[in-house]
XYZ file of C-alpha atoms in Angstrom:
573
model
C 44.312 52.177 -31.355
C 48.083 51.459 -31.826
C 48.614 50.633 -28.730
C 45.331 48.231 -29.037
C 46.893 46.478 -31.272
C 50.612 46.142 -29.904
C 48.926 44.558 -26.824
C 47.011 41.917 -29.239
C 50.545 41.030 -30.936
C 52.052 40.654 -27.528
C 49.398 38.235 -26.569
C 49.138 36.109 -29.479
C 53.028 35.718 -29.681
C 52.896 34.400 -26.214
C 50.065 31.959 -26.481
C 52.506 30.922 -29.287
C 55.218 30.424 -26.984
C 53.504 28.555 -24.403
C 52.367 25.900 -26.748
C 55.519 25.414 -28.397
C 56.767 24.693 -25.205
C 57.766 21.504 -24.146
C 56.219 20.795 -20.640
C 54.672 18.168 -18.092
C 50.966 18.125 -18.581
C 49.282 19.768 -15.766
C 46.208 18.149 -13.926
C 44.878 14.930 -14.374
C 46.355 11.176 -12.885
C 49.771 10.506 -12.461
C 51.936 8.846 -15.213
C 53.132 5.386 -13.405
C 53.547 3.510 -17.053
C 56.979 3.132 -18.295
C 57.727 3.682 -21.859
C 56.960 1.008 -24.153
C 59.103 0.103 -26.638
C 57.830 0.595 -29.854
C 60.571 -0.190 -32.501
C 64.265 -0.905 -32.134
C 66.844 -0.920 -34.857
C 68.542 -3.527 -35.647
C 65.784 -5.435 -34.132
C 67.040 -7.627 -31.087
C 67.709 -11.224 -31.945
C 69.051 -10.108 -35.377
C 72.494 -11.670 -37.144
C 74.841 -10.984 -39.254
C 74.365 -7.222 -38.443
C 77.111 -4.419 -37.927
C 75.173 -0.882 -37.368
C 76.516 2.188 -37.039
C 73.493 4.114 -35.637
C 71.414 2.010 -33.020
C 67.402 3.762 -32.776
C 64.805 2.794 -30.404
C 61.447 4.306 -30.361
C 58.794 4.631 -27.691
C 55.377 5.717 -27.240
C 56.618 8.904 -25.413
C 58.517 11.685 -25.084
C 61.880 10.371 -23.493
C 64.968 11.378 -22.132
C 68.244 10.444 -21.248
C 70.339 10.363 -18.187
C 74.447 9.548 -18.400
C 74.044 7.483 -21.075
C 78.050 6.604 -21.566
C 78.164 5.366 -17.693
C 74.801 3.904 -17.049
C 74.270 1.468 -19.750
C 76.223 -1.564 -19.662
C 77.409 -2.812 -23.523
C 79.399 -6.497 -23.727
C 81.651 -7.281 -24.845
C 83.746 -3.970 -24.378
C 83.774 -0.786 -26.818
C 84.736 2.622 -26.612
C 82.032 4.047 -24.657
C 84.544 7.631 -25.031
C 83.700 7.088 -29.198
C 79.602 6.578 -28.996
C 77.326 9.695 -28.707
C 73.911 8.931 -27.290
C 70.415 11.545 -28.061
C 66.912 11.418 -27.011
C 64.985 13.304 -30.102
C 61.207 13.332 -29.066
C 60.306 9.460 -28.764
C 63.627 8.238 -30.118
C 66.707 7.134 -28.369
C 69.614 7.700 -31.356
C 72.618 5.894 -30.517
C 75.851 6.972 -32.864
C 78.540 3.834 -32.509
C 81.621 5.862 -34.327
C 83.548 2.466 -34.261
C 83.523 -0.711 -36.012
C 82.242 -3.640 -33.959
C 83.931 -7.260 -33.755
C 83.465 -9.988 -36.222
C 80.942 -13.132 -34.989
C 80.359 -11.451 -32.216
C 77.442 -11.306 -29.721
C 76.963 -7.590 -28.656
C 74.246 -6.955 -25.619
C 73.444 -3.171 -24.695
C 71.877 -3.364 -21.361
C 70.130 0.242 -20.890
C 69.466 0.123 -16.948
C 68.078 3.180 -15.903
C 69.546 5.416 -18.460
C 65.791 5.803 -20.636
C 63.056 7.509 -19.161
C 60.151 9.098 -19.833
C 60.036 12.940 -19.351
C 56.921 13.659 -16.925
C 57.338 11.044 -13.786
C 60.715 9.532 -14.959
C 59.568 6.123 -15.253
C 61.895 3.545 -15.954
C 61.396 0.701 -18.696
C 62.088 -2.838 -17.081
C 64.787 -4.768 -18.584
C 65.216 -3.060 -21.565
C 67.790 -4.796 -23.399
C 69.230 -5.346 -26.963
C 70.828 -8.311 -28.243
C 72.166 -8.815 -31.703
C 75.174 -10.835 -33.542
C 77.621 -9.581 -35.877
C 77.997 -13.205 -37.087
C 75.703 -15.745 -37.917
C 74.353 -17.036 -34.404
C 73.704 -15.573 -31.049
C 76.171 -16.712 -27.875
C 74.247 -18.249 -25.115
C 76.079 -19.038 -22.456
C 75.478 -17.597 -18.899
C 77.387 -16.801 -15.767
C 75.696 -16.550 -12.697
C 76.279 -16.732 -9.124
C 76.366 -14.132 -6.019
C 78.651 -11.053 -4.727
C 78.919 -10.564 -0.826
C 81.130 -8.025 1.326
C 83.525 -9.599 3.938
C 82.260 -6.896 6.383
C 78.769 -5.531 6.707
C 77.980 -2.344 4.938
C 76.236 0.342 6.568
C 73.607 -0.048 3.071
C 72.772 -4.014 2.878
C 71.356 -3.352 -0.285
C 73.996 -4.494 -2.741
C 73.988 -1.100 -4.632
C 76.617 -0.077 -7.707
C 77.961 -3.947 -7.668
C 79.355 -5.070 -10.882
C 80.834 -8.471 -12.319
C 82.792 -8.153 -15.179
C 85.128 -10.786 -17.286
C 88.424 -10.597 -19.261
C 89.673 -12.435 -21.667
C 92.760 -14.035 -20.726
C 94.532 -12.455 -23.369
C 93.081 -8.635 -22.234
C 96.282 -6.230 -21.243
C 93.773 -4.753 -18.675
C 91.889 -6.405 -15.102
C 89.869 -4.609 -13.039
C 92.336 -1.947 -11.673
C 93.118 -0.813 -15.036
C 90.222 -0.486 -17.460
C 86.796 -2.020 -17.782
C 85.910 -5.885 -18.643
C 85.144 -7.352 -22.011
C 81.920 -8.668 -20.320
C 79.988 -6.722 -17.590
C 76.927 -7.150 -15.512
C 75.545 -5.484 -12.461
C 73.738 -7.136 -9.146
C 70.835 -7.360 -8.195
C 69.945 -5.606 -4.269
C 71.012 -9.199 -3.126
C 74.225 -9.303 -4.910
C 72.657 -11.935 -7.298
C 74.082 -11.568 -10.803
C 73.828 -13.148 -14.276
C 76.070 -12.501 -17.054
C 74.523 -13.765 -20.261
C 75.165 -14.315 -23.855
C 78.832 -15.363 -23.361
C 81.179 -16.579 -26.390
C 82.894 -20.254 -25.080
C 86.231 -19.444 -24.014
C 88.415 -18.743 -20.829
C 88.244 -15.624 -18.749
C 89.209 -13.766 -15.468
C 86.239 -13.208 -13.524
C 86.367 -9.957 -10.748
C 83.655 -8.271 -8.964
C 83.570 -5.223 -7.565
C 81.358 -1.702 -5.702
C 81.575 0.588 -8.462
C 80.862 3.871 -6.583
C 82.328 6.299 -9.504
C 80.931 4.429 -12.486
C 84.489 4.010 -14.169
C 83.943 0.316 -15.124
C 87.061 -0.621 -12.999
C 87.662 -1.171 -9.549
C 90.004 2.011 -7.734
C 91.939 -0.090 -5.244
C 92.455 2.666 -2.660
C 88.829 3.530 -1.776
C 86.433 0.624 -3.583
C 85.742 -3.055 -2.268
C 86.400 -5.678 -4.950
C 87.097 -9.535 -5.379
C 88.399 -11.736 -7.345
C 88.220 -15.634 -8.541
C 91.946 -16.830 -8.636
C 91.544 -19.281 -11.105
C 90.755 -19.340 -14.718
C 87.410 -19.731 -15.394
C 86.278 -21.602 -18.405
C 83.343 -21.264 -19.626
C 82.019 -24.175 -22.098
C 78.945 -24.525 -20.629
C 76.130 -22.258 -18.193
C 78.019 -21.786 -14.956
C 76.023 -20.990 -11.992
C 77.110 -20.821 -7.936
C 79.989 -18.516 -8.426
C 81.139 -16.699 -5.124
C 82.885 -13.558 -4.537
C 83.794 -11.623 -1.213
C 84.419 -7.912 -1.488
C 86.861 -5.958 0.357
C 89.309 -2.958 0.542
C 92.982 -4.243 -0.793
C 95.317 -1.170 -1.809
C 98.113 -2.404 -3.850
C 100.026 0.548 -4.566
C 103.794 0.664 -4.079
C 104.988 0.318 -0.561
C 107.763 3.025 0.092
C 109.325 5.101 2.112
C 108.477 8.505 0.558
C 110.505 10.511 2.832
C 113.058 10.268 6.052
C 114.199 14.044 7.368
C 114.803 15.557 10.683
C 111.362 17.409 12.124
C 112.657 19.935 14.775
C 114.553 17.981 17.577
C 113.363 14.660 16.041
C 113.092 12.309 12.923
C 110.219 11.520 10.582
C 109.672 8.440 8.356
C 106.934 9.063 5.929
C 105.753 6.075 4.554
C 103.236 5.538 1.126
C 100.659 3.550 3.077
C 99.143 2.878 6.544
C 101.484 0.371 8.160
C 99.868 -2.328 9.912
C 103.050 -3.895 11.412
C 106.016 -2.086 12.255
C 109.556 -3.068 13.801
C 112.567 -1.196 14.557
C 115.850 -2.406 15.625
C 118.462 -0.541 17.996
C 120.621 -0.065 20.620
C 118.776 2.589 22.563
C 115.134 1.234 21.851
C 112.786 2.208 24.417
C 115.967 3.164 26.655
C 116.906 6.553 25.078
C 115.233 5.954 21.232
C 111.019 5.932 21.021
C 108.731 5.977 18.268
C 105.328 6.284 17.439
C 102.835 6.128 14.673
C 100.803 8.958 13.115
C 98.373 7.459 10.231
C 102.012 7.145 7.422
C 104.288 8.780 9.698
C 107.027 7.035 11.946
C 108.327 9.936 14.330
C 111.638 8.552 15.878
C 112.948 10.268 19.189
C 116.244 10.646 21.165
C 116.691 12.081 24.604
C 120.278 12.178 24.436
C 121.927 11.823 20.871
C 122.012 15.606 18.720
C 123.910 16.533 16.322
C 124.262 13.490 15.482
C 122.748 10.030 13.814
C 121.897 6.504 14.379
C 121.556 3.402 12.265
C 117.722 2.233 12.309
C 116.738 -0.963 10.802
C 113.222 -0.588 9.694
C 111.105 -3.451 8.802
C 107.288 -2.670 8.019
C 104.530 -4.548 6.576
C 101.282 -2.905 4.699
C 97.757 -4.496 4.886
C 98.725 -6.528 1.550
C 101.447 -8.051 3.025
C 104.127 -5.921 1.443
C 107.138 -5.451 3.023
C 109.916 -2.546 3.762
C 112.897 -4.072 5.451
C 115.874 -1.330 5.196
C 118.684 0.220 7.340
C 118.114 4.272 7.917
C 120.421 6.218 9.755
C 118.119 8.640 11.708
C 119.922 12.052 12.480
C 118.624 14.025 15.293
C 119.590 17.778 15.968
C 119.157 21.003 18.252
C 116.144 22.940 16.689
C 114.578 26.041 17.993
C 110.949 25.043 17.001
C 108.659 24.457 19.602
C 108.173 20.977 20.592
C 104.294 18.874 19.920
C 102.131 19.394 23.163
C 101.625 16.297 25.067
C 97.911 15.300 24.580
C 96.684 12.165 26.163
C 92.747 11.108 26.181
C 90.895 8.250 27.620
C 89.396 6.139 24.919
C 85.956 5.787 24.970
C 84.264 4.213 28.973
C 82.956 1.185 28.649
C 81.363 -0.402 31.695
C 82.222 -3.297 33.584
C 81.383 -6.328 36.045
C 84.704 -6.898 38.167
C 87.601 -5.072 36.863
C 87.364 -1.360 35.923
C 89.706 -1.783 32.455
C 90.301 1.853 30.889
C 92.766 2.673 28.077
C 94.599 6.324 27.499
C 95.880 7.298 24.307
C 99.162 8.810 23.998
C 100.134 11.663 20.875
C 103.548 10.840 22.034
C 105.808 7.842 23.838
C 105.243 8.358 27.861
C 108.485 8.402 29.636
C 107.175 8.063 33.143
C 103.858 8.353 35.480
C 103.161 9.754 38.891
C 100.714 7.112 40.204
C 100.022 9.334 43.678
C 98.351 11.262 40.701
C 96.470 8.687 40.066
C 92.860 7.866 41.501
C 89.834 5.915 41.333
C 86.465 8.093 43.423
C 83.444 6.082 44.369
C 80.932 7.456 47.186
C 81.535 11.327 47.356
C 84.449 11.042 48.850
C 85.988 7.283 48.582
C 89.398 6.675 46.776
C 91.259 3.841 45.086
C 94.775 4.809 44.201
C 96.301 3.527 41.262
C 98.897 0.524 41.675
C 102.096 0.576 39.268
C 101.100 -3.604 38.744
C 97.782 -2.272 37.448
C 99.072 -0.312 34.656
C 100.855 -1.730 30.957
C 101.529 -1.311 27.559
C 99.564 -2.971 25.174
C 102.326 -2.430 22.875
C 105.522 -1.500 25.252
C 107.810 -0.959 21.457
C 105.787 2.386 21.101
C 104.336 3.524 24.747
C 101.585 5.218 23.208
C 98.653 3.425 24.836
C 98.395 2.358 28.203
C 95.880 -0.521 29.874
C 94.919 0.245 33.387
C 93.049 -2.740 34.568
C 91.659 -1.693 38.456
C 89.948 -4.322 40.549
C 87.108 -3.176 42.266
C 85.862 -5.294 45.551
C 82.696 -6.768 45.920
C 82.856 -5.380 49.239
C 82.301 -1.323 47.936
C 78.619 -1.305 47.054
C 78.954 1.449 44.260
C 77.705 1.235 40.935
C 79.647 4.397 39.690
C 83.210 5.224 39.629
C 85.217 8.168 38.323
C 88.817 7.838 37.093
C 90.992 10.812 37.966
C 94.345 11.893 36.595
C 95.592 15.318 37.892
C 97.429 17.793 35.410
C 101.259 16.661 35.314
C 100.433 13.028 36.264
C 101.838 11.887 33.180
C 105.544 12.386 31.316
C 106.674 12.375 27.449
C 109.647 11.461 26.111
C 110.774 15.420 25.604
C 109.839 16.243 29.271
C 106.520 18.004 28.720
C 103.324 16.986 31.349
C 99.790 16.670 30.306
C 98.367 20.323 30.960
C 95.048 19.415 31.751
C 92.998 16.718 33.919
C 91.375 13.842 32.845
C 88.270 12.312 34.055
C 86.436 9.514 32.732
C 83.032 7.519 34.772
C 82.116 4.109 34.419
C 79.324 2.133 35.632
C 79.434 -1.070 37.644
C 76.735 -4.165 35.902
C 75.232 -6.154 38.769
C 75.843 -10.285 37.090
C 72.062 -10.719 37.045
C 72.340 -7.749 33.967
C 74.507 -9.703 32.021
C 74.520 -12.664 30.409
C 75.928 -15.849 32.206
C 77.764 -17.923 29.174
C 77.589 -17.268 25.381
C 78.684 -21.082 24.177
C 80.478 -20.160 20.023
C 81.053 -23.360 18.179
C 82.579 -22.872 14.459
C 81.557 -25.314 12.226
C 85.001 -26.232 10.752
C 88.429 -27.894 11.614
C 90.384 -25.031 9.822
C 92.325 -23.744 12.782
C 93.508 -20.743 14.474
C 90.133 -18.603 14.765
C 90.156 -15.267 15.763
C 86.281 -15.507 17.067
C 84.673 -11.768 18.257
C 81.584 -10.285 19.496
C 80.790 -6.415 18.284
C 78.615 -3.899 18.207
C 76.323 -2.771 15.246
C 79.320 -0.170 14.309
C 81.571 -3.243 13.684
C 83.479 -2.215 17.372
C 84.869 -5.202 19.266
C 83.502 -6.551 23.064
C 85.214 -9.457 23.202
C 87.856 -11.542 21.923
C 88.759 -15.060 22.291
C 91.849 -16.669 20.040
C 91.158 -20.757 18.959
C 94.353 -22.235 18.267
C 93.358 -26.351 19.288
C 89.081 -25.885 19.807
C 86.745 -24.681 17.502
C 84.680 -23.784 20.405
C 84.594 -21.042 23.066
C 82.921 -19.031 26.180
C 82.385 -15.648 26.513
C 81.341 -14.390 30.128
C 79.560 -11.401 31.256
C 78.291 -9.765 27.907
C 76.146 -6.732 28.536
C 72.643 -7.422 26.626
C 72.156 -5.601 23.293
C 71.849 -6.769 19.865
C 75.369 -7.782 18.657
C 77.412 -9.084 15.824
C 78.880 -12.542 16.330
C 81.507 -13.716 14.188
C 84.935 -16.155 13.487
C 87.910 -15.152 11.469
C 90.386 -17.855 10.194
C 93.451 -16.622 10.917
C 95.163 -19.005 7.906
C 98.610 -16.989 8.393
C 98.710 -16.556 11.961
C 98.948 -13.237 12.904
C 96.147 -12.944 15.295
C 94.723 -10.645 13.195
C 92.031 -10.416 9.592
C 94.067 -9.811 6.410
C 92.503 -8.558 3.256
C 93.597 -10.124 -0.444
C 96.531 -9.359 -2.890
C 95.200 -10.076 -6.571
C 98.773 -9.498 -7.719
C 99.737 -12.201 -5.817
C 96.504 -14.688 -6.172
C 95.792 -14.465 -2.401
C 92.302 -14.128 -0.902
C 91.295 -12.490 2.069
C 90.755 -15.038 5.225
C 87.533 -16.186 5.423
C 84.850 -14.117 8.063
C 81.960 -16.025 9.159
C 78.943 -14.743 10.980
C 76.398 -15.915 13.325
C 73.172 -15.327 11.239
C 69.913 -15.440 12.523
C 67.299 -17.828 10.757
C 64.132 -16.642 12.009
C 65.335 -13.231 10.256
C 65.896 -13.953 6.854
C 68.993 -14.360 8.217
C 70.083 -11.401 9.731
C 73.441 -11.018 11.239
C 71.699 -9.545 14.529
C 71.654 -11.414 17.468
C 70.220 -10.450 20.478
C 72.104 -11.231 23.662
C 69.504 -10.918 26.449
C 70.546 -10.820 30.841
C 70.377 -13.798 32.466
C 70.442 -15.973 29.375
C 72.769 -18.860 28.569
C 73.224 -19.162 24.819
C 75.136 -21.980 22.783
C 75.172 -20.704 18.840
C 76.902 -22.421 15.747
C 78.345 -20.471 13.309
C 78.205 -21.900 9.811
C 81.134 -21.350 7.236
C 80.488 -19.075 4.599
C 80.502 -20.795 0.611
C 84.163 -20.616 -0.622
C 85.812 -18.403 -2.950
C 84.900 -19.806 -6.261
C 82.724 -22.169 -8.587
C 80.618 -24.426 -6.629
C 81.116 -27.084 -9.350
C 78.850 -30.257 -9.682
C 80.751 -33.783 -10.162
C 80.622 -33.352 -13.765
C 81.985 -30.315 -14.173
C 84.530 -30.886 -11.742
C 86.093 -33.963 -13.662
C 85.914 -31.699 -17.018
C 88.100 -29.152 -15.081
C 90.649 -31.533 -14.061
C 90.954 -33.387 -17.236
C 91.433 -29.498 -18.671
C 93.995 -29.157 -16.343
C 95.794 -32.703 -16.889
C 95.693 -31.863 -20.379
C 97.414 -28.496 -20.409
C 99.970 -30.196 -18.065
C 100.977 -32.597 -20.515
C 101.431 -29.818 -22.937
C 103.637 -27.904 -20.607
C-alpha cells in the first residue's frame, strides 16, 4: 500500500512539473503572426519625457535576442549602461543613464523581439519620443553600394551613421550619434534628425561594434560636411577596404645568409636603390616581408634606400644598411609553379611563379609537345620579366603556327631547368596543358565606350571571381577593342585611374580622398545585372555608364543654399 501511494505522489508531482513548464504548444497550425504590440511606455510620439525604464507589452510570450547589438537607439547612449529583459509578454528596458535635454530619442528594435514558438519578427517596431517639447523631423536618405561586387548582393549588416561635428569619435573609433541600417538594396533612411551639421560614413558592420574596423570591413565616407536644415535625399556612398594603420618598418635583421625587412602592411609599390641591384643584390616579396640577397658580400653590409608605398598611399622612404653573413642554416628550397593555364588563340602566354629571384635558365630544358611526339623549344626572346627589379615571375609568350593543326599543347620544364639566386635548381618537373580556340569560338570584337571625358581608364574584362582576361589602358580615347574573348558570362568594367598609376586605389578618410571611381557594364534587361554574356562569333559594341558621384545629389536650390553657407563662413574666416 506504501508503495501505492509513493507511485501516486511521484505522478502527481510530475503532471505538476510538466504544466509549469514553459513550452511550444504541440499540434495544431503553425504560428506565422508576429507579436502585436499591445502597450508601450512612454507611449511613442510623447514629449517632454525622460524615462528610466522603457516597457513594451505584447500579446505573447516573447523573447529576446542580443538586445545591446541588435537594436539601433539615436542619437548615441551607452548601450554598455542599459540592461534589456523579456518577462512573459513584456520587453523591460532599464536605461541606467540620464538622457539629453530637447532631444529626439528613436529605439529602432530590428529583429531583437520575438515571439517564443516560431520566432516571428514584429515589422518596424519602433519608438519615438522627445525629451523636449517637439519631435525632430528631418530625414536622411539616399543609397550604399560596394566598389567591387560581393560574393552576397544582398546588402546585409550595412549601416549609416552621423557625427556631430563636434564628436571626438568617427567611424573607426566608436559608434555615431545617429545610426540606421540598409535595406537588401543598400537603400537607407535616417529619420528624426535635430538641424545641424554632421559627418556622414557608411559602412558593412560584420561584428556589430557600431564602428567600422579598417583592417577587415568595407566602409565610405562623404568628405564634406553635411548640413542638414532640411530632408536630404540622393546621398551616395561606395564601400571598400582602406587600412589606415601606421606604415612601418617593424623589423630589419639578418635571416640565415640573407636580410629581412618586415614591414606593418602589404606593400603595393616597392623600390630599392643600389649599386649591385639585380647584378649581385635581389629581392623579393613575401605578403610584409622584403627578403634582400647577396651572392658575394658576407660579413659584411650595404646601404639600401628603401622607398615603399601601402594601398593608402602612405609612404616609407629610408636608408637601411642591410648586413649579410655566413650562416649554417639551411637555405629556402627553390619552388617555382605555373600559374593557373589559360587557353589561347595564337600565342601560347604562360606565367611561372618564383619563391625566390631566378638567376639563370637552361632553355634546351625548355619545351613545348604537340602530336605525341612534336616539339617547340623555348627561345630566350620568348621569355621576360614582368617585373625584372624582383625576377620572381616570368612571361613566356610562345607563338604557335597556324601551320601545326593541334588543339593541345603541353609545356615542359625538366628538373634543374631553372636557377636561384643561392644556386639551388628546381627539384621537380613542371608540366602545364593548354588548349588551342579555333577564331570561330571566340568572339570577333567587343567595341567598350565609357561614357565620360575623365581620362586615363584602366578598362577590364573578368570573370565572375573578379579575375582579369583582358586589359586595355585609355590615356587619349574613351573607347576600346578587345579581340578574341572566349564566350562565358563576364564582368565588364572601367576604372579612372585619376592618379595615374595604372592601377585602382582605395580611399584615405584621414586624408579626405576617395577611392577612384569603378564603373560597370550593367545589363538592363536584368534588373541590371552586372553579367554580360559574351557569346562566339558575336560582335558587341557596349556603353558603360558612370556610376552617381560620391555625395549629395543636390537640386538647384539646395545647391545655392550650400554655397551661400560656404561664402558665408568664408567671410568669417
Amino acid at each position: 500500500m506504501r508503495l501505492y501511494n509513493y507511485i501516486i505522489l511521484i505522478y502527481i508531482f510530475l503532471v505538476i512539473i510538466s504544466c509549469a513548464k514553459q513550452s511550444t504548444p504541440m499540434g495544431g497550425p503553425k504560428d506565422e503572426d508576429p507579436p502585436k504590440l499591445v502597450a508601450m511606455i512612454p507611449e511613442s510620439g510623447s514629449l517632454n519625457s525622460k524615462p528610466k525604464i522603457i516597457e513594451l507589452e505584447f500579446d505573447e510570450y516573447i523573447k529576446v535576442e542580443n538586445p545591446n547589438k541588435q537594436i539601433l537607439i539615436t542619437p548615441r547612449i551607452n548601450k554598455d549602461e542599459m540592461e534589456v529583459s523579456a518577462v512573459k509578454n513584456k520587453v523591460i528596458i532599464k536605461l541606467n543613464q540620464d538622457l539629453e535635454d530637447s532631444t529626439t530619442y528613436v529605439f529602432n528594435f530590428q529583429k531583437t523581439i520575438k515571439d517564443i514558438t516560431e520566432n516571428n519578427v514584429p515589422e518596424n517596431l519602433k519608438l519615438v519620443f522627445s525629451t523636449g517639447s517637439q519631435i525632430d523631423s528631418l530625414t536622411f536618405s539616399g543609397n550604399v553600394a560596394y566598389v567591387f561586387p560581393q560574393k552576397d548582393e544582398s546588402m546585409k549588416d550595412v549601416l549609416v551613421g552621423l557625427y556631430t561635428l563636434d564628436d571626438t569619435l568617427d567611424i573607426l573609433t566608436g559608434p555615431p550619434y545617429y545610426i540606421g541600417q540598409t535595406d537588401s538594396t543598400g537603400n537607407f533612411n535616417l529619420t528624426n534628425i535635430r538641424s545641424g551639421e554632421y559627418k556622414a560614413y557608411a559602412w558593412h558592420d560584420s561584428n556589430n561594434s557600431l564602428k567600422a574596423e579598417e583592417k577587415l570591413e568595407n566602409y565610405g565616407f562623404l568628405g564634406d560636411t553635411i548640413r542638414i536644415f532640411e530632408n536630404i535625399s540622393q546621398a551616395q556612398f561606395y564601400l571598400s577596404k582602406a587600412d589606415l594603420s601606421e606604415f612601418k618598418v617593424n623589423r630589419a635583421s639578418t635571416a640565415g645568409t640573407n636580410f629581412d625587412i618586415v614591414l606593418s602592411k602589404f606593400p603595393v609599390e616597392i623600390s630599392i636603390e643600389n649599386e649591385d641591384l639585380n647584378k649581385n643584390l635581389f629581392f623579393r616579396q613575401n605578403e610584409k616581408t622584403i627578403r634582400v640577397y647577396h651572392k658575394t658580400l658576407m660579413n659584411d653590409s650595404t646601404a639600401i634606400k628603401l622607398n615603399i608605398t601601402d594601398s593608402v598611399g602612405y609612404k616609407i622612404d629610408t636608408l637601411i644598411y642591410a648586413k649579410f653573413e655566413e650562416s649554417d642554416r639551411n637555405k629556402e628550397k627553390f619552388e617555382p609553379s605555373i600559374l593557373a593555364p589559360k587557353n589561347f588563340s595564337k600565342n601560347l602566354s604562360l606565367d611561372i611563379q618564383f619563391n625566390k629571384p631566378l638567376f639563370e635558365i637552361n632553355y634546351d630544358s625548355l619545351i613545348v609537345k604537340y602530336d605525341t611526339a612534336s616539339v617547340i623549344e623555348i627561345r630566350k626572346d620568348w621569355t621576360y620579366f614582368k617585373d625584372s627589379t624582383t625576377r620572381t615571375l616570368l612571361t613566356i609568350d610562345i607563338p604557335i603556327p597556324d601551320t601545326i593543326a593541334s588543339e593541345t599543347f603541353t609545356f615542359l620544364a625538366a628538373d634543374s631547368s631553372f636557377t636561384d639566386i643561392e644556386g639551388l635548381f628546381n627539384e621537380a618537373k613542371l608540366e602545364s596543358s593548354y588548349k588551342r580556340l579555333k577564331s570561330e569560338a571566340l568572339a570577333e570584337d567587343i567595341t567598350v565606350i565609357i561614357n565620360t571625358e575623365e581620362l586615363p581608364i584602366i578598362v577590364q574584362i573578368t570573370d565572375k571571381q573578379n579575375k582579369v582576361i583582358a586589359e586595355n589602358y585609355l590615356t587619349e580615347t574613351n573607347q576600346t577593342i578587345f579581340k578574341n574573348i572566349e564566350p562565358g558570362v563576364h564582368f565588364i568594367r572601367a576604372i579612372i585611374d585619376r592618379n595615374k598609376n595604372k592601377r585602382w586605389d582605395t580611399s584615405n578618410l584621414r586624408n579626405n580622398l576617395q577611392s577612384e571611381p569603378v564603373y560597370y557594364l550593367l545589363n538592363e534587361n536584368d534588373n541590371n545585372s552586372k553579367d554580360t554574356t559574351i557569346r562566339a562569333g558575336w560582335a558587341l559594341e557596349v556603353t558603360i555608364q558612370p556610376n552617381n558621384p560620391v555625395g549629395i545629389q543636390t537640386n538647384s536650390i539646395q545647391k545655392d543654399r550650400n554655397e551661400k553657407i560656404n561664402q558665408e563662413n568664408n567671410v568669417d574666416k
